[in-house]
Tab-separated table of C-alpha atoms and ligand atoms in Angstrom:
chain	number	residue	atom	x	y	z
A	62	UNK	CA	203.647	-17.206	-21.467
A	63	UNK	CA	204.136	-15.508	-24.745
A	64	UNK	CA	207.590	-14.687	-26.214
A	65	UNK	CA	208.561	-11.192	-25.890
A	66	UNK	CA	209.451	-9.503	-29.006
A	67	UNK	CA	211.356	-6.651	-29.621
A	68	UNK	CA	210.853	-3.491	-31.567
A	69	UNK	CA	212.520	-4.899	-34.581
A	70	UNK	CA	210.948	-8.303	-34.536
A	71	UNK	CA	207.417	-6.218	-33.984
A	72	UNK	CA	207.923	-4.040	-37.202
A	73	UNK	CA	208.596	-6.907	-39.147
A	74	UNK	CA	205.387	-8.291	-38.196
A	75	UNK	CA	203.086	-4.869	-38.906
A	76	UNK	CA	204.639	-4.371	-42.375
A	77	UNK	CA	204.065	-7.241	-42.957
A	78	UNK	CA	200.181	-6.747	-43.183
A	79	UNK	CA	199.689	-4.799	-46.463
A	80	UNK	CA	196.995	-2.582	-44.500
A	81	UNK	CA	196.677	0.086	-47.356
A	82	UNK	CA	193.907	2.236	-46.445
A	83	UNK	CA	191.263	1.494	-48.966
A	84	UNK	CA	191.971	-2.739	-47.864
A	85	UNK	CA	191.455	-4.419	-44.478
A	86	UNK	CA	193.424	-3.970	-41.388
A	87	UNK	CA	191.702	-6.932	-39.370
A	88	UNK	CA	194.568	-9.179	-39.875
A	89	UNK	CA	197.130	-6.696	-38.200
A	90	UNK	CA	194.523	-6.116	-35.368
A	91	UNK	CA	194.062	-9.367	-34.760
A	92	UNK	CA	197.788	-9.925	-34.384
A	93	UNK	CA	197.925	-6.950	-32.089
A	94	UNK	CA	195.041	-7.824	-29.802
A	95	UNK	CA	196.476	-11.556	-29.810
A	96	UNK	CA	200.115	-10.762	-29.016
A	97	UNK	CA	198.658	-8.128	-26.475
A	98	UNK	CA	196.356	-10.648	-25.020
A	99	UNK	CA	199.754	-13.216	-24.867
A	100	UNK	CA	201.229	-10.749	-22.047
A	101	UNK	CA	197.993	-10.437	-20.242
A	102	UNK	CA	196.551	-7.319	-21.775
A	103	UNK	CA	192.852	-7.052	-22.646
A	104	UNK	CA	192.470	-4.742	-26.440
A	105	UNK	CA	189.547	-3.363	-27.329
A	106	UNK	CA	187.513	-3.253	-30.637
A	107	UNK	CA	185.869	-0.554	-32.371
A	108	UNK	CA	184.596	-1.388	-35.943
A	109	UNK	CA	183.447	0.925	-38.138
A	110	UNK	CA	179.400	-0.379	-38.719
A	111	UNK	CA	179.830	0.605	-42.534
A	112	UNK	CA	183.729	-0.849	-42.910
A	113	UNK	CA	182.820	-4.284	-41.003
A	114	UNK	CA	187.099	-4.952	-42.465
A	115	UNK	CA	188.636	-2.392	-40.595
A	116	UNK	CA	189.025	-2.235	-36.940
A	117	UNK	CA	190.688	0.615	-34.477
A	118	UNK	CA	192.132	-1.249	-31.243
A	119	UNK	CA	192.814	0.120	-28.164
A	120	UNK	CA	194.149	-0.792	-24.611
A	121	UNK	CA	195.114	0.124	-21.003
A	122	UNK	CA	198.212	-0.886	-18.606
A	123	UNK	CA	198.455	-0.207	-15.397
A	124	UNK	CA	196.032	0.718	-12.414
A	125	UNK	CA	192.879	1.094	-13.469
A	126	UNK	CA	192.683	5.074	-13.066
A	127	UNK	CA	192.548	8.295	-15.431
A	128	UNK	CA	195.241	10.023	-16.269
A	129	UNK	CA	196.959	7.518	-18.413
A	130	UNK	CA	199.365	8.687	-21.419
A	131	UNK	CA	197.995	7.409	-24.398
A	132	UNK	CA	200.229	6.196	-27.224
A	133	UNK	CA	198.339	6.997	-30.239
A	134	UNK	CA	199.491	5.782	-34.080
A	135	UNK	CA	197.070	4.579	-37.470
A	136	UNK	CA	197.530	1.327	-38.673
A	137	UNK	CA	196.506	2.221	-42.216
A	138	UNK	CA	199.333	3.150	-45.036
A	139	UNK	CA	199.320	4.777	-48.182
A	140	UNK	CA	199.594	2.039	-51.626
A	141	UNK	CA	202.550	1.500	-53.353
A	142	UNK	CA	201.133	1.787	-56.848
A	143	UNK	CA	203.249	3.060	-59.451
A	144	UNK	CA	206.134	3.244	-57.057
A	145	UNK	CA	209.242	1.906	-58.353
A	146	UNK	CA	210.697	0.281	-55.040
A	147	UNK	CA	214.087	-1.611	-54.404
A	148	UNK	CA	212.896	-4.010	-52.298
A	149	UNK	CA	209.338	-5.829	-51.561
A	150	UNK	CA	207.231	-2.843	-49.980
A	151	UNK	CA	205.657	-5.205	-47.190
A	152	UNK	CA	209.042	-6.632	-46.168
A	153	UNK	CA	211.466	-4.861	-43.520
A	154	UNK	CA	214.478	-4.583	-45.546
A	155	UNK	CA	218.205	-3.318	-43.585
A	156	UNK	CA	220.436	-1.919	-46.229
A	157	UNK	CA	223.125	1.532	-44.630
A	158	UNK	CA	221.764	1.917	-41.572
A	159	UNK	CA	217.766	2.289	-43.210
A	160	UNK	CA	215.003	0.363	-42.563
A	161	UNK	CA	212.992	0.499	-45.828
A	162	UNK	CA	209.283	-0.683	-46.190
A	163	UNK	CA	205.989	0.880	-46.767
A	164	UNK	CA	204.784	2.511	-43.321
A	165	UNK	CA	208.492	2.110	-41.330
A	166	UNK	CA	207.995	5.877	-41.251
A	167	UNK	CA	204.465	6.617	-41.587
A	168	UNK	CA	203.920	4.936	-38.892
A	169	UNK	CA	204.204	1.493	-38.477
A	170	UNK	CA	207.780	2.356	-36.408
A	171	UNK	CA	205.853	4.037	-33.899
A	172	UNK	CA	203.232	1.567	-33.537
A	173	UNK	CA	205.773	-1.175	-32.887
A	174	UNK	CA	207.738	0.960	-29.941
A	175	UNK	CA	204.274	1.758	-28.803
A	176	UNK	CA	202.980	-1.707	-28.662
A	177	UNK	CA	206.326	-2.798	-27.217
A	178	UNK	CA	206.330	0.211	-24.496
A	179	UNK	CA	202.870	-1.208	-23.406
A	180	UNK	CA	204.098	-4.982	-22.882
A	181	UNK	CA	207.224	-3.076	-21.290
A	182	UNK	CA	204.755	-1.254	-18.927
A	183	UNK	CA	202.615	-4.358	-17.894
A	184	UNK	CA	205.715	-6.618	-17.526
A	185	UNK	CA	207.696	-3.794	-15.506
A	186	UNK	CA	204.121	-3.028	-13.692
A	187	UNK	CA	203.963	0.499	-13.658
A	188	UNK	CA	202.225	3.216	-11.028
A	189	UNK	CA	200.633	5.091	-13.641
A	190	UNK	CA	198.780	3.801	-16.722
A	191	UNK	CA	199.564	3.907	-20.476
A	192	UNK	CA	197.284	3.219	-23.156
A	193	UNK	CA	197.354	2.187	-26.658
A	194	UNK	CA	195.501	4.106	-29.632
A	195	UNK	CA	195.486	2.362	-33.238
A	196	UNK	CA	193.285	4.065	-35.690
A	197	UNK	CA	192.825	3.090	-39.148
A	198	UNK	CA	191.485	5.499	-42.512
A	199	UNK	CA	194.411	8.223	-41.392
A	200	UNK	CA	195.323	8.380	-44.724
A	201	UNK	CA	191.950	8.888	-45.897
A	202	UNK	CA	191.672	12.481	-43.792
A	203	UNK	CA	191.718	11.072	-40.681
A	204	UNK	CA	188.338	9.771	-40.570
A	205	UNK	CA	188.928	6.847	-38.462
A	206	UNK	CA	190.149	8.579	-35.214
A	207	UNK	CA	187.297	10.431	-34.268
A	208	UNK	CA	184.861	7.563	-33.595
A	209	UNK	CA	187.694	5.381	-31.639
A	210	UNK	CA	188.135	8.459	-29.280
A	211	UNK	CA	184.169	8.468	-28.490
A	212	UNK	CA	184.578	4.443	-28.207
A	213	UNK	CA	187.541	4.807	-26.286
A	214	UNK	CA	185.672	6.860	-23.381
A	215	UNK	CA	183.041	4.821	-21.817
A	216	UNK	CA	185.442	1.640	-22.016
A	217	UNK	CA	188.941	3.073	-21.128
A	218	UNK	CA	189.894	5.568	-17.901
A	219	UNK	CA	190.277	8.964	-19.436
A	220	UNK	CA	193.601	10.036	-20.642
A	221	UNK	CA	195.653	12.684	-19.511
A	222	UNK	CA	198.322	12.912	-22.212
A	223	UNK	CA	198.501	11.921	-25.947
A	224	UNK	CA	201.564	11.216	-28.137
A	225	UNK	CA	200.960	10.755	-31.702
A	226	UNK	CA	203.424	9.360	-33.303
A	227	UNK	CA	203.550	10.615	-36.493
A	228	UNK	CA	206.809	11.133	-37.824
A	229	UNK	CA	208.848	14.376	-36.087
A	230	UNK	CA	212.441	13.370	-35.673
A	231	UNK	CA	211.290	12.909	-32.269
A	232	UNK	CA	210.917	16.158	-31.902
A	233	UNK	CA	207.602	17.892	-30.086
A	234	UNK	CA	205.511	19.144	-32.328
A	235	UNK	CA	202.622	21.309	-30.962
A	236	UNK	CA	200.994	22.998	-33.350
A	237	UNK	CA	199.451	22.036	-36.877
A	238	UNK	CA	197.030	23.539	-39.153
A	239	UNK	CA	193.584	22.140	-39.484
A	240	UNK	CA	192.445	20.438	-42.556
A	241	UNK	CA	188.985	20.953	-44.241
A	242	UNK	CA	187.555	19.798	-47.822
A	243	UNK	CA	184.341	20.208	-49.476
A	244	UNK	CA	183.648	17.579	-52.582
A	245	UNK	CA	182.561	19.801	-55.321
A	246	UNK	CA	180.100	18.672	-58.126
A	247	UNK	CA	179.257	21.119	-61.435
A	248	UNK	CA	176.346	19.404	-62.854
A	249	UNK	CA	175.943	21.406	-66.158
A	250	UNK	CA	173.605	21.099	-69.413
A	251	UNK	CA	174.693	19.107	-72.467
A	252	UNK	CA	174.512	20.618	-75.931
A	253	UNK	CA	176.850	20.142	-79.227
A	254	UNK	CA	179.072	22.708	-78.734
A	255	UNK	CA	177.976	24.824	-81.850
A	256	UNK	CA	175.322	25.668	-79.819
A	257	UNK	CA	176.908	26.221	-76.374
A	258	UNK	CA	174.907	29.375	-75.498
A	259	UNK	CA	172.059	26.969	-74.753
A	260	UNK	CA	174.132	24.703	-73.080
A	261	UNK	CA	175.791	24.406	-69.542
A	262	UNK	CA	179.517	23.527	-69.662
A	263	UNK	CA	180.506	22.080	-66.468
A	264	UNK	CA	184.090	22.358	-66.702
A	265	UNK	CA	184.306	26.267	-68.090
A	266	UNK	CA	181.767	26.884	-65.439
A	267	UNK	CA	184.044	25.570	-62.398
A	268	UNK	CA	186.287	28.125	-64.013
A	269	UNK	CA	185.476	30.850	-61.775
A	270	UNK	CA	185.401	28.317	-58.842
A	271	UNK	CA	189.156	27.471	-59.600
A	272	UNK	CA	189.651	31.165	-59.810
A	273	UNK	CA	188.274	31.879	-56.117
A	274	UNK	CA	190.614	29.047	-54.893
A	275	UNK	CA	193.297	31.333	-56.345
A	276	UNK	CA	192.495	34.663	-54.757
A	277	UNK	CA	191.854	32.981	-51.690
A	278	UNK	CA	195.360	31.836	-51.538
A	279	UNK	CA	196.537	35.320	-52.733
A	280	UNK	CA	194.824	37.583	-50.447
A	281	UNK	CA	195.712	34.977	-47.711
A	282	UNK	CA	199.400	35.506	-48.576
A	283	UNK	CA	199.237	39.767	-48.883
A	284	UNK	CA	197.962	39.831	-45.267
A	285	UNK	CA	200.087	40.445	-42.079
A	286	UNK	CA	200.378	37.071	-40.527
A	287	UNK	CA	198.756	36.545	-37.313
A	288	UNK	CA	201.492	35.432	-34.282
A	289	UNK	CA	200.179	31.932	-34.131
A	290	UNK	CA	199.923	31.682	-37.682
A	291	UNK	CA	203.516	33.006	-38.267
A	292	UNK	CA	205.172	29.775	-36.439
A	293	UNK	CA	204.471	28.276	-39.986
A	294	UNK	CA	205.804	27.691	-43.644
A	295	UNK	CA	204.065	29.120	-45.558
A	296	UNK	CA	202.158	31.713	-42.571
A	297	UNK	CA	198.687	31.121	-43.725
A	298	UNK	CA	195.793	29.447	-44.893
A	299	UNK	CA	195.976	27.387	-47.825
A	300	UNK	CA	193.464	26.456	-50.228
A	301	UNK	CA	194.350	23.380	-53.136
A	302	UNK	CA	192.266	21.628	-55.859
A	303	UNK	CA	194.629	18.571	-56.537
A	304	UNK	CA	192.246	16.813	-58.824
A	305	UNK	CA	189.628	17.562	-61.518
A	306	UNK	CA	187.651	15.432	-63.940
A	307	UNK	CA	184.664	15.906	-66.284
A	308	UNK	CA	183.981	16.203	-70.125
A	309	UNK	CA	182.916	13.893	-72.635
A	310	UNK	CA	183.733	15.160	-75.578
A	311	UNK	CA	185.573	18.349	-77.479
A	312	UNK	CA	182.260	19.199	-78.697
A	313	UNK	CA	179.617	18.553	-76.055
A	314	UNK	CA	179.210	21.146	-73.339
A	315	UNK	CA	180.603	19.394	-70.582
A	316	UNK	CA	177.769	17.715	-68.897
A	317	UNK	CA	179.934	17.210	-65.590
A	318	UNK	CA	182.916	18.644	-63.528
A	319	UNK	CA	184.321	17.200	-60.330
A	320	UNK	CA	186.922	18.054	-57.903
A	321	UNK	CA	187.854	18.406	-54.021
A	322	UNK	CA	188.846	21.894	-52.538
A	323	UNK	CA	190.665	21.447	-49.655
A	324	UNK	CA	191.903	23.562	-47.302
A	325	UNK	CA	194.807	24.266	-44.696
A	326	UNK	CA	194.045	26.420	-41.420
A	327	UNK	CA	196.308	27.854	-39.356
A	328	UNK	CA	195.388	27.200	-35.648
A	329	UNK	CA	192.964	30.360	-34.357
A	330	UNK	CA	191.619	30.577	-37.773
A	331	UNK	CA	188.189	29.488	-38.178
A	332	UNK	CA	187.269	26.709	-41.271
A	333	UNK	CA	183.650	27.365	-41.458
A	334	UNK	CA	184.605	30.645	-42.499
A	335	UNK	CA	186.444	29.534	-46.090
A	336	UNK	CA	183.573	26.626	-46.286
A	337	UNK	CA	180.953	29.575	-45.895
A	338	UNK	CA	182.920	32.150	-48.261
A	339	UNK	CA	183.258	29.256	-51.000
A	340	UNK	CA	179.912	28.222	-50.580
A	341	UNK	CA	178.901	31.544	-51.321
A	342	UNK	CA	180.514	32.109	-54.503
A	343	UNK	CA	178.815	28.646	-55.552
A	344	UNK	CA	175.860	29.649	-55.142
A	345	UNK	CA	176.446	32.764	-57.183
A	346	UNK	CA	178.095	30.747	-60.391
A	347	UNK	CA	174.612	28.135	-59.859
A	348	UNK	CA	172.488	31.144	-60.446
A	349	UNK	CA	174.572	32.264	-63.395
A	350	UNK	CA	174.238	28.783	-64.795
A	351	UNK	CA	170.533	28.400	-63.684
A	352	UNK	CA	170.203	31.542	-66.152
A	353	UNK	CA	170.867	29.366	-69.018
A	354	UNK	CA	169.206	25.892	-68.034
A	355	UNK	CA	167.074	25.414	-65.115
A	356	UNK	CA	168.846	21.871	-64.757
A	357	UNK	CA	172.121	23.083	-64.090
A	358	UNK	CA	173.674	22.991	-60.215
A	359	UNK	CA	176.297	22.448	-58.246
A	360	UNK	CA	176.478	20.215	-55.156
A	361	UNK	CA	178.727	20.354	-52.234
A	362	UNK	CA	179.715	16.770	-50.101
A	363	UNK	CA	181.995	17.135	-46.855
A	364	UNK	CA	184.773	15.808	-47.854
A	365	UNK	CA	186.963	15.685	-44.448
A	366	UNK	CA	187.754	18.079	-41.153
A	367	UNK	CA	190.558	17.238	-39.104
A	368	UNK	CA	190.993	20.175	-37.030
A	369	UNK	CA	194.522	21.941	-35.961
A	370	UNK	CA	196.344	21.333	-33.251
A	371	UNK	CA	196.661	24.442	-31.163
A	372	UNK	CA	199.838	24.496	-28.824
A	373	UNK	CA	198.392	24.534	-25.434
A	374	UNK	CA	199.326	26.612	-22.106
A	375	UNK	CA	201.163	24.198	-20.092
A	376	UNK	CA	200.030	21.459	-21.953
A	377	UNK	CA	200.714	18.023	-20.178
A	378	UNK	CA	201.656	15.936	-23.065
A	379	UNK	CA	204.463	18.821	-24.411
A	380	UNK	CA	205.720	18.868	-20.943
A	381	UNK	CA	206.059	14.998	-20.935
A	382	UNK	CA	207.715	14.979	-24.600
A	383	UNK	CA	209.885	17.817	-23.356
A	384	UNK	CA	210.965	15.898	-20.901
A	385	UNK	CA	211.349	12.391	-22.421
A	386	UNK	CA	213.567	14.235	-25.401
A	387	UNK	CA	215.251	16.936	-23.846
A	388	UNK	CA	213.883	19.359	-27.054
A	389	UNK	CA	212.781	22.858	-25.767
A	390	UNK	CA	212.085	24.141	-29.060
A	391	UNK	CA	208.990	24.997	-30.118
A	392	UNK	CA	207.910	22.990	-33.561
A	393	UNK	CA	204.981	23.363	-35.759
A	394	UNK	CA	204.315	21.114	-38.982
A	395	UNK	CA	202.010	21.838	-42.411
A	396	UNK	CA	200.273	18.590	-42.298
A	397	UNK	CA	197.375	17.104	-39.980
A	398	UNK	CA	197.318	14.476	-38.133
A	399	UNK	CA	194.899	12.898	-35.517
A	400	UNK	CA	196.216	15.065	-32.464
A	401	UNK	CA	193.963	18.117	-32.847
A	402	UNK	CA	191.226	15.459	-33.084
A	403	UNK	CA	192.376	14.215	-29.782
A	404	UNK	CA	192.959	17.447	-28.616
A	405	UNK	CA	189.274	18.298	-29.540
A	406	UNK	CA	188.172	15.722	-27.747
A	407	UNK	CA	189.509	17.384	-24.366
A	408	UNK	CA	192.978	15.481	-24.164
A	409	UNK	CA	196.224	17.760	-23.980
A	410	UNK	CA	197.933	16.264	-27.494
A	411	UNK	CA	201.395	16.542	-28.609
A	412	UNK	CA	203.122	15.138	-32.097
A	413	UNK	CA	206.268	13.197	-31.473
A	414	UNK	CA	207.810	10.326	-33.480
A	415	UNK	CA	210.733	8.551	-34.981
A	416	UNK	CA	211.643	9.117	-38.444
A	417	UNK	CA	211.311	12.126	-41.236
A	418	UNK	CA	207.981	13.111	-42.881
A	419	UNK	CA	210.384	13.792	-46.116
A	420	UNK	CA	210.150	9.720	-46.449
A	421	UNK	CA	206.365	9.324	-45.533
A	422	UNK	CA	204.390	8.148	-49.168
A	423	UNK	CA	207.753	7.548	-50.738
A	424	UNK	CA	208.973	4.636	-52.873
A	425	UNK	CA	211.732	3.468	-50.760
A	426	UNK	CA	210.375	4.680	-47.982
A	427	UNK	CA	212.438	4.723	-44.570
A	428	UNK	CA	213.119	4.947	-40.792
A	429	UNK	CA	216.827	5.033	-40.271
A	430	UNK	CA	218.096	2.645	-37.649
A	431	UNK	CA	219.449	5.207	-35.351
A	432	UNK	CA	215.838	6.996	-35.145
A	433	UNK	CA	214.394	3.480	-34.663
A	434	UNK	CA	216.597	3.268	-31.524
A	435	UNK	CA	216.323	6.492	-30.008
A	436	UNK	CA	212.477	5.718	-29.834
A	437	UNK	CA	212.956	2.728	-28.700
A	438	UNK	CA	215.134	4.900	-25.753
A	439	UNK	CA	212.326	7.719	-25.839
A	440	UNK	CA	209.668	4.507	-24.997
A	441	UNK	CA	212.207	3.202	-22.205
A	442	UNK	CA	212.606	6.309	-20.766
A	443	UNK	CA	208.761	7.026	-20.719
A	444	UNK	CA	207.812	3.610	-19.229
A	445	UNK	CA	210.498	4.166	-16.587
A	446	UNK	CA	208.774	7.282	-15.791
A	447	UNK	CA	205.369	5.759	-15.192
A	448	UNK	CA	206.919	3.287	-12.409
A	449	UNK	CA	207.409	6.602	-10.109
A	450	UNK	CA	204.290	7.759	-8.285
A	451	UNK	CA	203.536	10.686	-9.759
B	271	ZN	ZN1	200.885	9.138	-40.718
């Protein structure tokens, strides 16, 4: 019989594992799956064919039925580079009332009630199941979900209701906008710049590009904002380019340009129709620089889609949050995370975890002790709930 640990002591362990997105989370998922396995609970794999170091994990407890609620977090954190941080990142550090380390927050806090609410559940023996949902590549725009709910289904009883713990003040969240980004490459036509009327410059030709990205955002923010769309800060879709590079030289016509555009939806909008309105005014810029060199084009990559997270009607897993916290409120967030992808996939999906987003990606990042507990209550109370019939 394994030792059973508690929330703290299971922290410790995931921070522990340095699992910043771009390195390998196997050694966290093999701790998981062998802790899990300790207490008589069988985790599942899925590995990504083209990542054979990363793994998502997931697991059921319980009778062997649909309907479970599914505890769903990402394993994966953000890096720590150029951060100036008090204390080692990958060590849980106590200091007034904080716990500080890389991913206490975002979400490695969640993932250690969650794991502990399962071994709670299968030591407790519960009437109705719970499962456990670890993705990895979250931070990367939430690429890793999608293919762990598809190899979740055939192996797992389907889910009822999904809590993803992403940081909320343990509030319910139920709404989010939808993320979208297209990789943009200006592929122009090198001359010395003496002679740029022959030439293609990549850079002054993503000019216009840039500009489009601006009017989007300021015809976006003239317009009457729909109801659903109104429940956020700021009421409408956004579009960004956070990064740009090209150029070799002050005076060569820049042979390349490359950024992201990425956008934020608000739920009941639809994406396709930015990608399509963008991709239109690409094609518009290629055939002014076709004009001037045959050579020149511009090529578009999918970059990421995590869709939004549309409250539901009666939605099962914000009646179960509402009823684990006591919060009536209705709460809607500016970032994404892998509920509407769950949600998407036909479960009813609610945000709800310990800790502030305002400390997600920070140096000296945090969970405060008393948010720690109250999801360690919020996990008591749920597994205590799933010992009643129905
Ligand atoms: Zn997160």
């Amino acid at each position: 019989m394994s030792t059973f640990l508690s929330p703290r002591e299971i922290l410790d362990k995931l921070v522990g594992f340095p699992t910043v997105s771009r390195d390998s989370n196997l050694p966290l998922v093999d701790w998981v799956e062998e802790y899990l396995a300790g207490h008589g609970i069988e985790a599942h794999r899925w590995t990504d064919p083209d990542q054979p170091h990363k793994a998502a994990l997931f697991a059921h407890v319980g009778p062997w039925q649909e309907g479970a609620v599914v505890l769903s977090g990402h394993t994966d954190v953000v890096p720590v580079d150029g951060q100036n941080w008090s204390s080692d990142p990958f060590t849980v550090t106590e200091r007034d009332g904080k716990l500080f380390g890389r991913g206490t927050a975002d979400m490695k806090g969640y993932d250690a009630l969650a794991i502990w609410a399962l071994v709670e559940a299968q030591r407790s023996g519960v009437k109705r199941p719970l499962q456990l949902a670890l993705s990895f590549d979250e931070e990367l725009g939430c690429t890793g979900a999608p293919p762990m709910i598809q190899a979740m289904q055939p192996v797992l009883p389907k889910g009822r209701a999904v809590i993803v713990g992403e940081p909320s003040m343990l509030r319910a969240v139920t709404g989010h906008k939808g993320g979208q980004g297209l990789h943009t490459h200006v592929i122009g036509h090198e001359v010395h710049s003496s002679m740029l009327h022959k030439g293609v410059n990549a850079i002054m030709a993503s000019a216009p590009l840039i500009q489009w990205v601006n009017d989007t955002n300021a015809a976006n923010m003239a317009k009457d904002p729909a109801p659903l769309a109104a429940m956020f800060d700021p009421p409408f879709t956004t579009a960004h380019i956070g990064v740009i590079s090209g150029g070799t030289a002050h005076n060569i016509t820049a042979k390349d340009c490359e950024f992201g555009v990425s956008f934020r939806v608000v739920p009941g909008e639809d994406p396709q129709k930015y990608l399509e309105a963008y991709t239109a005014r690409v094609r518009e810029v290629e055939a002014d620089m076709q004009a001037i060199h045959p050579d020149a084009r511009i090529e578009l990559t999918p970059w990421f889609r995590v869709p939004a997270l549309t409250p539901e009607e009666e939605g099962a897993a914000e009646a179960l949050v509402r009823q684990l916290t006591g919060d009536n409120a209705s709460h809607v967030v500016s970032y994404g995370t892998e509920a509407g992808q769950f949600q998407e996939a036909g479960y009813s999906a609610v945000v709800c975890g310990p800790g502030d987003i305002a400390q997600a990606h920070q140096p000296d990042e945090f969970i405060t002790l008393a948010q720690f507990e109250a999801g360690q209550d919020f996990m008591a109370r749920l597994v205590a709930r799933l010992q009643e019939e129905n």
